[in-house]
């Protein structure tokens, strides 16, 4: 069911009573730049038009009473005694946001909260960063605290790295905090400089969920990150100015290949070539050259599959099905990998037909019709749209 400001307000009123304030944060899809963010490189994400919603009203004490509509579950959190639990439950993110904000010196108020969302969970469209950012924005507003959006993104990233235990980069929280409607964001994950680039009018992004998740994403994600760090440590002996794989050129990688085993070499080759592809993709986007952008996106998938080794048979099948449509410019897996969604860039007039064809063909090959969504890049985290007055017919 579609979530609206009215539906989240009504859910709050029936559970807690009173009048809440409403906030929402988009999910994101990264057009290109897989795993480059934590290597200090470039990424080119945009928002999806799917959101996490938060309804909030202050309480007189220091308790958060939080209801998740998705999990149909209520949690109470004492702001003076936030305990980390080992299980990766949804409220771990809520505790993490509260704990990191308080730890950064932002004294929060107790609140009643309802959370809902339409971003698939664990699908690579960053429902977790969307939840963190929506909730942090709402909790800060409730306590009348204003912070700069870049700081908001960095605090929310720390929820994942310090509380949930995923050593993610800054991309997700940053684009969710600072994107703009109908634009993509070329972000330098080292300096945090960014440029907003309009999406071409004649090309649309389509995300499709494989519906599978093969491995524990935390373990594989963190192991890739460790491999990148190990490669930098080995190469730094020969290339002293190397701080991150961002600083490495393809020629330098080839010259120093003997310092790495084959696995680390291929991890590096993916990151170094992918950072270059993001720069090329940004130029293509500026020119409105959807064909070139599509080629780069498809090359990104091949590199993630063969060198970074984070694809799986369902993602490869889905990307092949997408690329077999003549109206598709290119496609790739998104997010951590091993399942979740793939994205393709489609010639806009044929979007509906491509969506149906991809879903039908995937169902024929893999036995289930996948969830699909046509991306409409939206506003960043902030107050939810005003509720339309009810007009009697
Ligand atoms: P991704 O960020 O790719 O969607 P993650 O595994 O990083 O996948 O995060 C998914 C988790 O985030 C969910 O399992 C849940 O715990 C939490 N989450 C995200 N959105 C919501 C929501 N609207 N309501 C409750 N929990 C949510
Ligand atoms: Mg996540």
Coordinates of C-alpha atoms and ligand atoms in Angstrom, one line a residue:
X1 CA 0.0 0.0 0.0
X2 CA 1.2 3.5 -0.8
X3 CA 2.5 5.4 2.2
X4 CA 1.4 9.0 2.5
X5 CA 1.7 11.8 5.0
X6 CA -2.0 11.0 5.9
X7 CA -1.4 7.3 6.4
X8 CA 1.6 7.7 8.6
X9 CA -0.2 10.5 10.6
X10 CA -3.3 8.3 11.0
X11 CA -1.1 5.3 12.2
X12 CA 0.5 7.6 14.8
X13 CA -2.8 8.9 16.0
X14 CA -4.4 5.5 16.4
X15 CA -1.4 4.2 18.4
X16 CA -0.3 7.2 20.5
X17 CA -3.0 9.9 20.1
X18 CA -2.0 13.6 19.7
X19 CA -0.6 15.3 16.6
X20 CA 2.8 14.3 15.3
X21 CA 5.3 16.1 13.1
X22 CA 6.1 14.1 9.9
X23 CA 9.5 13.6 8.2
X24 CA 10.7 11.4 5.4
X25 CA 14.1 10.5 3.9
X26 CA 14.6 8.9 0.4
X27 CA 16.4 5.7 -0.4
X28 CA 19.2 5.8 -2.9
X29 CA 20.5 4.0 -6.0
X30 CA 24.1 4.4 -7.0
X31 CA 24.2 4.7 -10.8
X32 CA 27.9 3.8 -10.8
X33 CA 30.8 3.7 -8.4
X34 CA 30.5 0.3 -6.6
X35 CA 32.5 0.1 -3.4
X36 CA 34.6 3.2 -4.3
X37 CA 33.3 5.3 -1.4
X38 CA 35.3 3.7 1.4
X39 CA 38.3 3.9 -0.9
X40 CA 38.1 7.7 -0.9
X41 CA 36.9 7.6 -4.6
X42 CA 33.9 9.1 -6.5
X43 CA 30.4 7.8 -6.7
X44 CA 27.3 8.9 -8.7
X45 CA 24.2 8.1 -6.7
X46 CA 20.7 9.5 -7.0
X47 CA 17.5 9.1 -4.8
X48 CA 14.8 6.7 -5.8
X49 CA 11.4 8.1 -4.9
X50 CA 11.0 5.5 -2.2
X51 CA 11.1 6.7 1.4
X52 CA 11.3 6.0 5.1
X53 CA 8.7 7.9 7.0
X54 CA 8.8 9.0 10.6
X55 CA 5.9 10.5 12.7
X56 CA 7.1 12.0 16.0
X57 CA 5.7 13.8 19.0
X58 CA 7.7 14.8 22.1
X59 CA 7.2 13.2 25.6
X60 CA 7.9 14.8 28.9
X61 CA 10.5 12.1 29.9
X62 CA 13.6 10.6 28.4
X63 CA 11.9 7.5 26.8
X64 CA 11.6 6.8 23.1
X65 CA 8.5 4.6 22.4
X66 CA 9.0 3.5 18.8
X67 CA 6.6 1.5 16.7
X68 CA 7.7 -0.1 13.5
X69 CA 4.8 -0.6 11.1
X70 CA 6.8 -3.0 9.0
X71 CA 7.7 -5.3 11.9
X72 CA 4.5 -4.6 13.8
X73 CA 6.6 -4.2 16.9
X74 CA 6.9 -1.6 19.7
X75 CA 10.2 -0.9 21.5
X76 CA 11.0 1.3 24.5
X77 CA 14.4 2.9 24.7
X78 CA 15.7 4.8 27.7
X79 CA 17.9 7.6 26.4
X80 CA 19.9 7.5 29.6
X81 CA 20.7 3.7 29.2
X82 CA 21.0 2.8 25.6
X83 CA 22.2 -0.8 25.4
X84 CA 23.6 -2.3 22.2
X85 CA 22.1 -5.7 21.5
X86 CA 23.9 -8.4 19.4
X87 CA 21.0 -9.2 17.1
X88 CA 20.6 -7.1 14.0
X89 CA 17.0 -6.1 14.8
X90 CA 15.3 -3.0 13.3
X91 CA 15.5 -1.2 16.7
X92 CA 19.3 -1.5 16.7
X93 CA 19.3 1.3 14.1
X94 CA 17.0 3.4 16.4
X95 CA 19.3 2.8 19.4
X96 CA 22.3 3.6 17.3
X97 CA 20.9 6.9 16.1
X98 CA 20.0 8.0 19.6
X99 CA 23.3 6.8 21.0
X100 CA 25.4 8.5 18.4
X101 CA 23.5 11.8 18.6
X102 CA 23.7 11.9 22.4
X103 CA 27.3 10.9 22.3
X104 CA 28.0 13.9 19.9
X105 CA 26.5 16.2 22.6
X106 CA 23.0 16.6 21.1
X107 CA 20.7 16.1 24.1
X108 CA 17.5 14.6 22.8
X109 CA 14.0 14.6 24.2
X110 CA 11.9 11.5 24.8
X111 CA 9.3 11.0 22.0
X112 CA 6.6 8.7 20.7
X113 CA 7.5 7.6 17.2
X114 CA 6.0 5.6 14.3
X115 CA 8.3 4.4 11.5
X116 CA 7.2 3.1 8.1
X117 CA 8.8 2.8 4.7
X118 CA 8.5 1.5 1.1
X119 CA 12.2 0.8 0.4
X120 CA 12.8 -3.0 0.2
X121 CA 14.9 -4.0 3.2
X122 CA 18.3 -5.5 2.5
X123 CA 17.9 -4.9 -1.3
X124 CA 20.8 -2.6 -1.9
X125 CA 18.7 0.6 -2.0
X126 CA 19.9 1.7 1.5
X127 CA 16.8 1.4 3.6
X128 CA 19.2 1.4 6.6
X129 CA 20.8 4.8 5.8
X130 CA 17.3 6.2 4.9
X131 CA 16.0 5.1 8.3
X132 CA 19.0 6.5 10.2
X133 CA 18.7 9.8 8.4
X134 CA 15.0 10.2 8.7
X135 CA 15.1 9.4 12.4
X136 CA 18.1 11.6 13.2
X137 CA 16.4 14.5 11.4
X138 CA 13.2 13.9 13.3
X139 CA 14.8 13.5 16.8
X140 CA 16.9 16.6 16.3
X141 CA 13.9 18.6 15.2
X142 CA 12.0 17.3 18.2
X143 CA 14.7 18.6 20.5
X144 CA 14.9 22.0 18.5
X145 CA 18.5 21.2 17.5
X146 CA 19.8 22.4 14.1
X147 CA 22.8 20.8 12.5
X148 CA 24.4 21.1 9.1
X149 CA 23.4 18.4 6.7
X150 CA 26.9 17.2 6.1
X151 CA 27.3 16.7 9.8
X152 CA 24.0 14.8 9.9
X153 CA 25.3 12.4 7.2
X154 CA 28.5 11.8 9.1
X155 CA 26.7 11.1 12.4
X156 CA 24.4 8.7 10.6
X157 CA 27.3 6.9 8.9
X158 CA 28.8 6.4 12.4
X159 CA 25.5 4.6 13.4
X160 CA 26.5 1.9 10.9
X161 CA 30.2 1.8 11.6
X162 CA 30.2 2.1 15.4
X163 CA 26.8 0.7 16.4
X164 CA 25.5 -1.7 13.8
X165 CA 29.0 -3.0 12.8
X166 CA 29.0 -2.3 9.0
X167 CA 32.1 -0.4 7.9
X168 CA 30.2 1.5 5.2
X169 CA 31.4 4.6 3.4
X170 CA 29.7 8.0 3.5
X171 CA 27.8 7.8 0.2
X172 CA 24.4 6.7 1.3
X173 CA 23.9 9.1 4.2
X174 CA 25.4 11.9 2.2
X175 CA 23.2 11.7 -0.9
X176 CA 20.1 11.2 1.3
X177 CA 21.0 14.4 3.3
X178 CA 22.0 16.6 0.3
X179 CA 20.6 15.4 -3.0
X180 CA 18.1 17.4 -5.1
X181 CA 15.0 16.5 -7.0
X182 CA 15.6 15.2 -10.5
X183 CA 19.4 15.2 -10.0
X184 CA 22.2 12.8 -9.5
X185 CA 25.1 13.6 -7.2
X186 CA 28.8 13.3 -8.2
X187 CA 30.4 13.0 -4.8
X188 CA 34.1 12.9 -3.9
X189 CA 34.0 10.7 -0.9
X190 CA 37.3 12.0 0.4
X191 CA 36.8 15.7 0.3
X192 CA 33.0 15.5 0.4
X193 CA 32.9 18.1 -2.4
X194 CA 29.9 17.3 -4.7
X195 CA 28.1 18.5 -7.8
X196 CA 24.5 18.0 -8.6
X197 CA 24.0 16.9 -12.2
X198 CA 20.5 16.8 -13.8
X199 CA 19.2 13.4 -14.9
X200 CA 18.6 13.3 -18.6
X201 CA 15.0 13.8 -19.6
X202 CA 14.9 10.9 -22.0
X203 CA 16.5 8.2 -19.8
X204 CA 15.0 6.6 -16.6
X205 CA 16.5 4.3 -14.1
X206 CA 14.7 1.1 -13.3
X207 CA 15.5 -1.0 -10.2
X208 CA 14.5 -4.7 -10.0
X209 CA 15.0 -6.9 -7.0
X210 CA 16.3 -10.4 -7.4
X211 CA 14.5 -11.3 -4.2
X212 CA 17.6 -13.2 -3.0
X213 CA 20.2 -12.6 -0.4
X214 CA 23.0 -15.2 -0.3
X215 CA 25.4 -14.3 2.4
X216 CA 25.6 -12.3 5.5
X217 CA 26.2 -8.9 4.0
X218 CA 28.1 -7.6 7.0
X219 CA 30.8 -10.2 6.7
X220 CA 31.4 -10.0 3.0
X221 CA 31.2 -6.2 3.0
X222 CA 33.7 -5.8 5.8
X223 CA 36.0 -8.4 4.2
X224 CA 36.2 -6.5 0.9
X225 CA 37.0 -3.4 2.9
X226 CA 39.8 -5.2 4.8
X227 CA 41.2 -6.5 1.5
X228 CA 41.4 -2.9 0.1
X229 CA 43.2 -1.8 3.3
X230 CA 45.6 -4.8 3.1
X231 CA 46.4 -3.9 -0.6
X232 CA 47.1 -0.3 0.4
X233 CA 49.4 -1.4 3.2
X234 CA 51.4 -3.7 0.8
X235 CA 51.6 -1.1 -2.0
X236 CA 52.5 1.8 0.4
X237 CA 56.0 0.2 0.9
X238 CA 56.8 1.1 -2.8
X239 CA 54.4 4.1 -3.2
X240 CA 54.8 6.1 0.0
X241 CA 52.2 8.8 -0.9
X242 CA 49.5 6.1 -1.2
X243 CA 46.8 6.9 1.4
X244 CA 43.9 5.0 -0.2
X245 CA 43.2 3.1 -3.5
X246 CA 41.9 6.5 -4.7
X247 CA 45.6 7.6 -5.1
X248 CA 46.5 4.6 -7.3
X249 CA 46.7 4.7 -11.1
X250 CA 46.2 1.6 -13.2
X251 CA 49.7 1.9 -14.5
X252 CA 51.1 2.0 -11.0
X253 CA 49.0 -1.0 -10.1
X254 CA 50.4 -3.0 -13.0
X255 CA 54.0 -1.9 -12.2
X256 CA 53.6 -3.2 -8.6
X257 CA 51.5 -6.2 -9.3
X258 CA 54.2 -8.5 -7.8
X259 CA 53.4 -7.1 -4.3
X260 CA 49.9 -8.5 -4.4
X261 CA 48.4 -11.9 -4.8
X262 CA 45.9 -12.4 -7.6
X263 CA 42.9 -11.8 -5.4
X264 CA 44.1 -8.5 -4.0
X265 CA 45.3 -7.4 -7.5
X266 CA 41.8 -7.9 -8.9
X267 CA 40.2 -6.1 -5.9
X268 CA 42.4 -3.1 -6.7
X269 CA 41.8 -3.3 -10.4
X270 CA 38.1 -3.0 -9.8
X271 CA 38.4 0.0 -7.5
X272 CA 40.9 1.9 -9.6
X273 CA 39.0 1.3 -12.9
X274 CA 35.7 2.0 -11.2
X275 CA 36.8 5.4 -10.0
X276 CA 37.8 6.3 -13.6
X277 CA 34.4 5.0 -14.8
X278 CA 32.5 7.3 -12.4
X279 CA 34.4 10.3 -13.7
X280 CA 33.6 9.2 -17.3
X281 CA 30.0 8.6 -16.4
X282 CA 29.6 12.0 -14.9
X283 CA 30.9 13.6 -18.1
X284 CA 28.5 11.4 -20.1
X285 CA 25.6 12.5 -17.9
X286 CA 26.5 16.2 -18.3
X287 CA 26.5 15.7 -22.1
X288 CA 23.1 13.8 -21.8
X289 CA 24.9 10.8 -23.5
X290 CA 22.8 8.0 -22.1
X291 CA 24.4 5.4 -24.5
X292 CA 27.9 6.0 -23.1
X293 CA 26.6 6.2 -19.6
X294 CA 24.9 2.8 -20.1
X295 CA 28.2 1.2 -21.5
X296 CA 30.0 2.3 -18.4
X297 CA 27.3 1.0 -16.1
X298 CA 27.5 -2.4 -17.8
X299 CA 31.3 -2.4 -17.5
X300 CA 30.9 -1.7 -13.8
X301 CA 28.8 -4.8 -13.4
X302 CA 31.5 -7.0 -15.2
X303 CA 34.2 -5.6 -12.9
X304 CA 32.1 -6.1 -9.8
X305 CA 31.3 -9.7 -10.9
X306 CA 34.8 -10.8 -12.1
X307 CA 37.3 -8.7 -10.1
X308 CA 35.4 -7.7 -6.9
X309 CA 33.4 -11.0 -6.9
X310 CA 30.3 -9.7 -5.2
X311 CA 27.7 -10.8 -7.8
X312 CA 25.6 -14.0 -7.8
X313 CA 23.9 -16.1 -10.4
X314 CA 20.5 -14.3 -10.0
X315 CA 22.1 -10.8 -10.3
X316 CA 24.0 -11.9 -13.4
X317 CA 20.8 -13.4 -14.9
X318 CA 18.9 -10.2 -14.2
X319 CA 21.5 -8.0 -15.7
X320 CA 21.6 -10.2 -18.8
X321 CA 17.8 -10.0 -19.1
X322 CA 17.9 -6.3 -18.8
X323 CA 20.7 -5.9 -21.3
X324 CA 18.9 -8.1 -23.8
X325 CA 16.2 -5.3 -24.1
X326 CA 17.2 -3.0 -27.0
X327 CA 15.8 0.0 -25.1
X328 CA 18.2 -0.6 -22.2
X329 CA 21.5 1.4 -22.3
X330 CA 23.2 -0.7 -19.6
X331 CA 22.7 -2.3 -16.2
X332 CA 24.5 -3.5 -13.1
X333 CA 24.1 -4.8 -9.5
X334 CA 23.7 -2.1 -6.8
X335 CA 24.6 -2.1 -3.1
X336 CA 26.7 -4.6 -1.3
X337 CA 26.1 -7.5 -3.7
X338 CA 25.3 -11.2 -3.3
X339 CA 21.7 -10.5 -4.1
X340 CA 19.3 -7.5 -3.8
X341 CA 18.6 -5.2 -6.7
X342 CA 20.1 -4.4 -10.1
X343 CA 19.5 -1.1 -11.9
X344 CA 19.2 -0.4 -15.6
X345 CA 19.2 2.8 -17.6
X346 CA 16.2 2.8 -20.0
X347 CA 15.2 4.9 -22.9
X348 CA 12.3 6.7 -21.1
X349 CA 9.5 6.2 -23.6
X350 CA 9.9 2.4 -23.3
X351 CA 10.0 2.2 -19.5
X352 CA 6.7 0.4 -19.0
X353 CA 7.4 -2.2 -21.7
X354 CA 10.9 -2.8 -20.4
X355 CA 9.7 -3.2 -16.8
X356 CA 7.1 -5.8 -17.9
X357 CA 9.5 -7.7 -20.2
X358 CA 12.3 -7.9 -17.5
X359 CA 9.8 -9.1 -14.8
X360 CA 8.2 -11.7 -17.2
X361 CA 11.6 -13.0 -18.4
X362 CA 13.0 -13.2 -14.9
X363 CA 9.9 -15.1 -13.7
X364 CA 10.3 -17.5 -16.7
X365 CA 13.9 -18.2 -15.8
X366 CA 13.9 -18.1 -12.0
X367 CA 10.4 -18.9 -11.0
X368 CA 9.2 -15.6 -9.4
X369 CA 8.1 -12.3 -10.7
X370 CA 10.4 -9.7 -9.2
X371 CA 9.5 -6.4 -7.5
X372 CA 10.4 -3.4 -9.8
X373 CA 10.4 0.3 -9.4
X374 CA 10.9 3.2 -11.8
X375 CA 13.2 5.8 -10.1
X376 CA 12.1 9.4 -9.7
X377 CA 14.9 11.3 -7.9
X378 CA 13.4 13.2 -5.0
X379 CA 14.1 15.8 -2.3
X380 CA 16.6 15.0 0.5
X381 CA 15.6 14.2 4.1
X382 CA 13.2 16.8 5.5
X383 CA 9.6 17.5 6.6
X384 CA 7.1 15.2 4.8
X385 CA 4.7 16.8 2.3
X386 CA 1.8 18.6 3.9
X387 CA -1.4 16.6 4.2
X388 CA -3.9 17.5 1.5
X389 CA -7.1 18.7 3.0
X390 CA -9.9 16.1 2.7
X391 CA -12.4 17.1 0.1
X392 CA -15.9 15.5 0.4
X393 CA -17.1 14.3 -3.0
Ligands
LIG1 P1 19.7 -2.0 2.9 O1 20.3 -0.8 3.6 O2 20.4 -2.4 1.7 O3 18.2 -2.0 2.7 P2 20.5 -3.3 5.4 O4 20.7 -4.7 5.8 O5 21.7 -2.4 5.5 O6 20.0 -3.3 3.9 O7 19.4 -2.6 6.3 C1 18.1 -3.2 6.4 C2 17.6 -3.2 7.8 O8 17.4 -1.8 8.2 C3 16.3 -3.9 8.0 O9 16.5 -5.3 8.2 C4 15.8 -3.2 9.3 O10 16.4 -3.7 10.4 C5 16.2 -1.8 9.1 N1 15.2 -0.9 8.4 C6 15.3 -0.2 7.3 N2 14.2 0.5 7.0 C7 13.3 0.2 8.0 C8 12.0 0.6 8.3 N3 11.2 1.4 7.5 N4 11.4 0.1 9.4 C9 12.1 -0.7 10.3 N5 13.4 -1.1 10.1 C10 14.0 -0.7 8.9
LIG2 MG1 22.2 -0.6 4.5

